[in-house]
Coordinates of C-alpha atoms in Angstrom, one line a residue:
M1 CA -4.1 -45.0 -8.2
G2 CA -4.6 -48.8 -7.8
G3 CA -2.4 -51.7 -8.5
L4 CA -3.2 -51.7 -12.3
A5 CA -2.2 -48.0 -12.5
L6 CA 1.0 -48.7 -10.6
R7 CA 1.9 -51.5 -13.0
R8 CA 1.2 -49.3 -16.0
T9 CA 3.2 -46.5 -14.5
I10 CA 6.2 -48.8 -13.9
R11 CA 6.0 -50.0 -17.4
A12 CA 5.7 -46.5 -18.7
F13 CA 8.7 -45.4 -16.6
A14 CA 10.8 -48.0 -18.3
V15 CA 9.7 -46.6 -21.7
A16 CA 10.5 -43.1 -20.4
L17 CA 14.0 -44.2 -19.6
C18 CA 14.5 -45.3 -23.2
C19 CA 13.2 -42.0 -24.4
L20 CA 15.4 -40.1 -22.1
G21 CA 18.4 -41.7 -23.7
S22 CA 18.0 -39.4 -26.6
F23 CA 19.2 -36.4 -24.6
A24 CA 21.3 -38.0 -21.8
L25 CA 24.6 -39.9 -22.2
G26 CA 24.6 -43.5 -23.1
S27 CA 24.0 -44.5 -19.4
F28 CA 22.2 -42.8 -16.7
A29 CA 23.8 -40.9 -13.9
K30 CA 24.3 -42.6 -10.5
A31 CA 23.1 -39.6 -8.5
S32 CA 21.9 -36.0 -8.6
G33 CA 24.6 -33.5 -8.6
I34 CA 23.6 -30.4 -6.5
Q35 CA 24.8 -26.8 -6.7
L36 CA 23.3 -24.5 -4.1
L37 CA 22.3 -21.0 -5.1
D38 CA 22.8 -18.6 -2.1
A39 CA 24.8 -15.6 -3.3
D40 CA 21.7 -13.6 -4.4
P41 CA 18.5 -13.4 -2.2
A42 CA 16.5 -13.3 -5.4
L43 CA 18.0 -16.6 -6.5
S44 CA 18.2 -18.6 -3.4
G45 CA 17.7 -22.3 -4.1
A46 CA 19.4 -25.2 -5.8
I47 CA 20.2 -26.8 -9.1
W48 CA 20.0 -30.6 -9.6
Y49 CA 21.7 -32.4 -12.5
P50 CA 23.1 -35.7 -13.7
C51 CA 26.3 -36.7 -12.0
A52 CA 28.4 -39.8 -12.2
A53 CA 29.4 -40.0 -8.5
E54 CA 27.9 -42.2 -5.8
P55 CA 25.1 -40.4 -4.0
T56 CA 25.7 -38.9 -0.5
H57 CA 23.9 -36.1 1.3
V58 CA 24.1 -32.4 1.2
A59 CA 23.3 -30.8 4.6
L60 CA 21.2 -27.7 4.6
G61 CA 20.9 -27.2 8.3
N62 CA 17.7 -26.0 10.1
L63 CA 15.0 -24.6 7.8
A64 CA 13.2 -22.7 10.6
V65 CA 10.7 -25.6 10.9
G66 CA 12.4 -27.2 13.9
A67 CA 14.3 -29.9 12.0
D68 CA 17.6 -30.2 10.1
F69 CA 17.3 -31.0 6.5
D70 CA 19.5 -32.5 3.9
L71 CA 19.2 -33.4 0.2
K72 CA 20.3 -36.6 -1.5
G73 CA 23.1 -36.0 -4.0
V74 CA 26.6 -34.9 -4.5
K75 CA 27.5 -31.3 -3.9
D76 CA 29.2 -29.5 -6.9
C77 CA 29.8 -32.8 -8.8
P78 CA 30.7 -32.2 -12.5
V79 CA 27.7 -32.3 -14.8
T80 CA 27.3 -35.4 -16.9
G81 CA 25.7 -35.0 -20.4
A82 CA 25.1 -32.5 -23.1
R83 CA 22.0 -30.8 -24.7
L84 CA 20.0 -31.7 -21.6
P85 CA 16.4 -30.5 -21.0
L86 CA 15.7 -28.1 -18.1
V87 CA 12.8 -28.2 -15.7
I88 CA 12.0 -25.2 -13.4
F89 CA 10.1 -25.7 -10.1
S90 CA 7.8 -23.3 -8.4
H91 CA 6.8 -24.2 -4.8
G92 CA 3.5 -23.6 -3.0
R93 CA 2.4 -20.8 -0.7
G94 CA 4.8 -20.5 2.2
G95 CA 7.0 -23.3 0.8
W96 CA 10.6 -23.6 -0.2
F97 CA 12.8 -24.7 -3.1
G98 CA 13.2 -28.3 -1.8
A99 CA 9.5 -29.0 -1.0
N100 CA 9.4 -31.5 -3.9
H101 CA 13.1 -32.5 -3.6
D102 CA 12.4 -36.2 -4.3
T103 CA 10.8 -35.3 -7.7
E104 CA 13.7 -33.0 -8.4
E105 CA 16.2 -35.7 -7.7
A106 CA 14.3 -38.3 -9.8
L107 CA 14.4 -35.9 -12.8
A108 CA 18.1 -35.2 -12.4
D109 CA 18.8 -38.9 -12.1
A110 CA 16.9 -39.4 -15.3
G111 CA 19.0 -36.9 -17.3
F112 CA 17.3 -33.5 -16.6
I113 CA 18.7 -30.2 -15.3
V114 CA 16.4 -29.1 -12.5
A115 CA 16.4 -25.6 -10.9
A116 CA 14.3 -24.3 -8.0
I117 CA 14.4 -21.2 -5.9
N118 CA 12.5 -19.7 -2.9
H119 CA 10.0 -17.2 -4.0
P120 CA 11.1 -14.0 -2.1
G121 CA 8.2 -12.8 0.1
D122 CA 6.4 -16.1 0.0
T123 CA 8.6 -18.8 1.7
T124 CA 8.8 -20.7 4.9
N125 CA 10.9 -17.9 6.4
D126 CA 9.5 -14.8 4.6
S127 CA 5.8 -14.0 4.4
S128 CA 6.2 -10.3 3.4
R129 CA 4.3 -10.7 0.1
R130 CA 2.4 -13.9 0.9
D131 CA -1.2 -12.5 1.1
T132 CA -0.8 -9.5 -1.3
L133 CA -1.7 -9.0 -4.9
S134 CA 1.9 -8.3 -5.7
V135 CA 2.7 -12.0 -5.4
W136 CA 0.9 -12.5 -8.7
A137 CA 3.5 -10.4 -10.4
S138 CA 6.5 -11.4 -8.3
R139 CA 6.1 -15.1 -8.5
P140 CA 6.1 -15.3 -12.4
A141 CA 8.9 -12.7 -12.4
D142 CA 10.9 -15.0 -10.2
I143 CA 10.6 -17.8 -12.6
V144 CA 11.6 -15.6 -15.6
R145 CA 14.6 -14.4 -13.6
L146 CA 15.6 -18.0 -12.8
L147 CA 15.2 -19.1 -16.5
D148 CA 17.3 -16.1 -17.5
F149 CA 20.0 -17.1 -15.1
M150 CA 20.0 -20.8 -16.1
L151 CA 20.2 -20.1 -19.8
K152 CA 22.5 -17.0 -19.8
D153 CA 24.6 -16.9 -16.6
W154 CA 24.8 -20.3 -15.0
K155 CA 28.4 -21.5 -15.2
D156 CA 27.3 -24.9 -16.8
R157 CA 24.7 -23.3 -19.1
A158 CA 26.3 -24.9 -22.1
V159 CA 24.9 -28.3 -21.2
I160 CA 21.3 -27.1 -21.4
D161 CA 19.2 -27.3 -24.6
P162 CA 17.2 -24.0 -24.5
A163 CA 14.5 -25.5 -26.7
K164 CA 13.7 -28.1 -24.0
V165 CA 12.3 -26.1 -21.0
G166 CA 9.7 -27.6 -18.7
F167 CA 7.9 -26.2 -15.7
F168 CA 6.7 -28.0 -12.5
G169 CA 4.4 -26.1 -10.1
F170 CA 2.7 -27.1 -6.9
S171 CA -0.3 -25.4 -5.3
L172 CA 0.2 -21.6 -5.8
G173 CA 3.2 -22.7 -7.9
G174 CA 0.7 -24.4 -10.2
A175 CA -1.3 -21.2 -10.6
T176 CA 2.0 -19.4 -11.2
G177 CA 2.7 -21.8 -14.1
F178 CA -0.7 -21.2 -15.6
V179 CA 0.0 -17.4 -15.6
L180 CA 3.4 -18.0 -17.3
M181 CA 1.7 -20.2 -19.9
G182 CA -1.0 -17.6 -20.8
T183 CA -3.8 -17.3 -18.3
R184 CA -5.0 -13.9 -17.1
P185 CA -6.1 -14.4 -13.5
D186 CA -9.7 -13.7 -12.9
F187 CA -9.4 -11.3 -9.9
A188 CA -13.1 -10.3 -10.2
R189 CA -14.1 -13.8 -9.4
V190 CA -11.8 -13.8 -6.4
A191 CA -13.2 -10.5 -5.2
G192 CA -16.7 -11.9 -5.4
L193 CA -15.8 -14.9 -3.3
C194 CA -13.4 -13.7 -0.6
K195 CA -14.6 -12.2 2.6
E196 CA -11.3 -11.4 4.4
T197 CA -10.7 -7.8 5.5
T198 CA -6.9 -8.1 5.1
G199 CA -4.4 -9.1 2.4
S200 CA -5.3 -9.4 -1.2
C201 CA -9.1 -9.5 -0.5
A202 CA -8.9 -6.1 1.1
E203 CA -6.8 -4.8 -1.8
L204 CA -9.4 -6.0 -4.3
H205 CA -12.3 -4.7 -2.4
S206 CA -10.6 -1.3 -2.0
G207 CA -10.2 -1.1 -5.8
A208 CA -6.5 -1.9 -6.1
T209 CA -5.4 -2.7 -9.7
P210 CA -4.2 -6.3 -10.0
P211 CA -0.8 -6.8 -11.7
E212 CA -0.6 -7.6 -15.4
P213 CA 0.3 -11.2 -16.0
I214 CA 3.9 -12.1 -16.9
Q215 CA 4.3 -14.8 -19.4
D216 CA 7.3 -16.8 -20.8
A217 CA 7.1 -18.5 -24.1
R218 CA 10.3 -20.5 -23.4
I219 CA 8.2 -23.0 -21.4
R220 CA 7.4 -25.9 -23.7
A221 CA 5.7 -28.3 -21.3
A222 CA 4.5 -28.4 -17.7
V223 CA 3.3 -30.5 -14.8
I224 CA 0.7 -28.6 -12.8
V225 CA 0.0 -30.1 -9.4
D226 CA -3.1 -29.2 -7.2
P227 CA -3.1 -25.6 -8.3
A228 CA -4.7 -22.8 -6.2
P229 CA -8.0 -22.6 -8.1
G230 CA -9.4 -19.2 -7.1
T231 CA -8.3 -17.2 -10.2
L232 CA -8.7 -20.0 -12.7
T233 CA -11.7 -20.3 -15.0
R234 CA -12.7 -22.2 -18.1
E235 CA -12.2 -19.0 -20.1
N236 CA -8.7 -18.1 -19.0
L237 CA -7.5 -21.7 -19.1
A238 CA -8.6 -21.8 -22.8
L239 CA -5.7 -19.3 -23.4
V240 CA -3.1 -22.0 -22.5
K241 CA -1.6 -23.6 -25.6
V242 CA 1.4 -25.3 -23.8
P243 CA 0.9 -29.1 -23.2
F244 CA 0.7 -30.0 -19.5
Q245 CA 0.0 -32.9 -17.2
F246 CA -2.5 -32.1 -14.4
W247 CA -2.6 -33.6 -11.0
R248 CA -5.1 -32.9 -8.2
S249 CA -5.9 -34.2 -4.8
Q250 CA -9.4 -35.6 -4.1
F251 CA -9.6 -34.2 -0.6
G252 CA -7.8 -30.9 -1.0
G253 CA -6.4 -28.9 1.9
P254 CA -5.0 -25.5 2.7
G255 CA -4.9 -23.2 -0.3
V256 CA -7.1 -25.4 -2.5
G257 CA -10.2 -26.0 -0.4
D258 CA -12.0 -29.3 -0.1
G259 CA -11.0 -30.5 -3.6
S260 CA -14.0 -29.2 -5.4
G261 CA -12.1 -26.2 -6.7
T262 CA -9.5 -28.2 -8.4
A263 CA -12.2 -30.6 -9.7
R264 CA -13.8 -27.5 -11.3
V265 CA -10.5 -26.5 -12.8
A266 CA -9.9 -30.0 -14.2
D267 CA -13.4 -30.0 -15.8
G268 CA -12.5 -26.7 -17.6
L269 CA -9.1 -27.6 -18.9
P270 CA -8.7 -27.1 -22.7
G271 CA -7.9 -29.9 -25.1
K272 CA -7.3 -33.4 -23.7
P273 CA -4.6 -32.9 -20.9
D274 CA -3.2 -35.9 -19.0
I275 CA -5.3 -35.7 -15.8
H276 CA -4.6 -37.6 -12.6
V277 CA -6.8 -37.6 -9.5
V278 CA -5.1 -38.9 -6.3
A279 CA -7.3 -40.2 -3.4
A280 CA -5.4 -38.1 -0.8
G281 CA -5.0 -34.6 0.6
H282 CA -3.1 -31.6 -0.8
F283 CA 0.1 -32.2 1.1
A284 CA 0.5 -35.8 -0.3
F285 CA 2.3 -34.2 -3.2
L286 CA 5.1 -32.9 -1.0
A287 CA 8.2 -35.1 -0.6
P288 CA 7.8 -37.9 2.0
C289 CA 8.8 -36.6 5.5
S290 CA 11.6 -37.9 7.7
A291 CA 10.6 -38.8 11.2
E292 CA 12.2 -35.6 12.5
L293 CA 10.3 -33.4 10.1
A294 CA 7.1 -35.2 10.8
A295 CA 7.5 -34.5 14.5
A296 CA 8.4 -30.9 13.9
V297 CA 5.7 -30.1 11.3
P298 CA 2.9 -32.7 11.5
R299 CA 0.6 -30.5 9.5
I300 CA 2.4 -31.0 6.2
C301 CA 3.4 -34.6 7.0
T302 CA 0.0 -36.1 8.1
D303 CA -1.9 -37.4 5.1
T304 CA -5.6 -37.8 4.5
P305 CA -6.9 -40.5 4.6
A306 CA -5.0 -42.0 7.6
G307 CA -2.7 -44.7 6.4
F308 CA -2.1 -43.2 2.9
D309 CA 1.3 -44.4 1.7
R310 CA 3.0 -41.2 0.6
A311 CA 6.3 -42.9 -0.1
G312 CA 4.7 -45.5 -2.3
F313 CA 2.6 -42.9 -4.1
H314 CA 5.7 -40.8 -4.8
R315 CA 7.3 -43.8 -6.6
E316 CA 4.4 -43.7 -9.0
F317 CA 4.2 -39.9 -9.1
N318 CA 7.9 -39.4 -9.9
A319 CA 7.9 -42.0 -12.5
A320 CA 4.9 -40.4 -14.2
V321 CA 6.4 -37.0 -14.1
V322 CA 9.7 -38.2 -15.6
K323 CA 7.8 -40.1 -18.3
Y324 CA 5.8 -37.0 -19.2
F325 CA 8.7 -34.6 -19.4
G326 CA 10.7 -37.2 -21.4
E327 CA 7.9 -37.5 -23.9
Q328 CA 7.3 -33.8 -24.3
L329 CA 10.9 -32.5 -24.3
A330 CA 12.8 -35.3 -26.0
G331 CA 12.0 -33.8 -29.4
G332 CA 12.6 -30.2 -28.4
G333 CA 9.0 -29.4 -27.3
P334 CA 5.7 -28.9 -29.1

């Protein structure tokens, strides 16, 4: 995105704030309230929401990546607002619930409830399902479980408007979102391309039956970010009727190849989705890294090309995501 795009995005963000006023209180919250989910291994994550207190930091400790981590916000602050839209996040392969924490915070500051969990078996600390076919059933099921919890069991569920549910997915989380919105993953295509003798490739070549897709009609709009492209085709994407914004990296990275796969997916998207191409690598969509995290995990904190301004890009990115969800969910969905 160039300077013109940035100026347009900033103007659009201002418009989005006006739109968001229809479902937030008269003034915007000062900070993201944060409630941590840690009582159930199947629902380990966090909920962000509008809060009227001054922002501080919520310490999470060491996340098994060699660095301590904290989130910006106010722990257990009372929720501000009513009839608020909800956005559910799905992280990438081997990720965690806060991988896109700055985007989660931006949405909460703008009047959304945001919920994200670790996908059991496919997180930073747990790889037990990571390279198996079962992850194609477990990941969508995780999101359905999280939505059920937020709408039926969360102690502050009364503030959510159940007709205003959005989804944000990065990398394998993006492919998860497409499954939830109607695609039937093309495992025959994957089997024809993959050469590995372990994991899901081995399962497919041995004749294992792929899981049936799990869908959720409660999702009214989505932001799909650099999705894992292997199972996606023009034919199965045509089944998606939910509006979505699509982001892809020009240079790609682990899980998405050199960028040509997501370019192929973008060319096959149905209708006229809002498509953005970013001149960077796959990990540029992750939250900007602290110096400590960059030293501990340079692989996810080093951008392509060298000198790419991840923090500056995320100001544009977060504004565009807030604007899109504001437009799509302000009226209760499509």
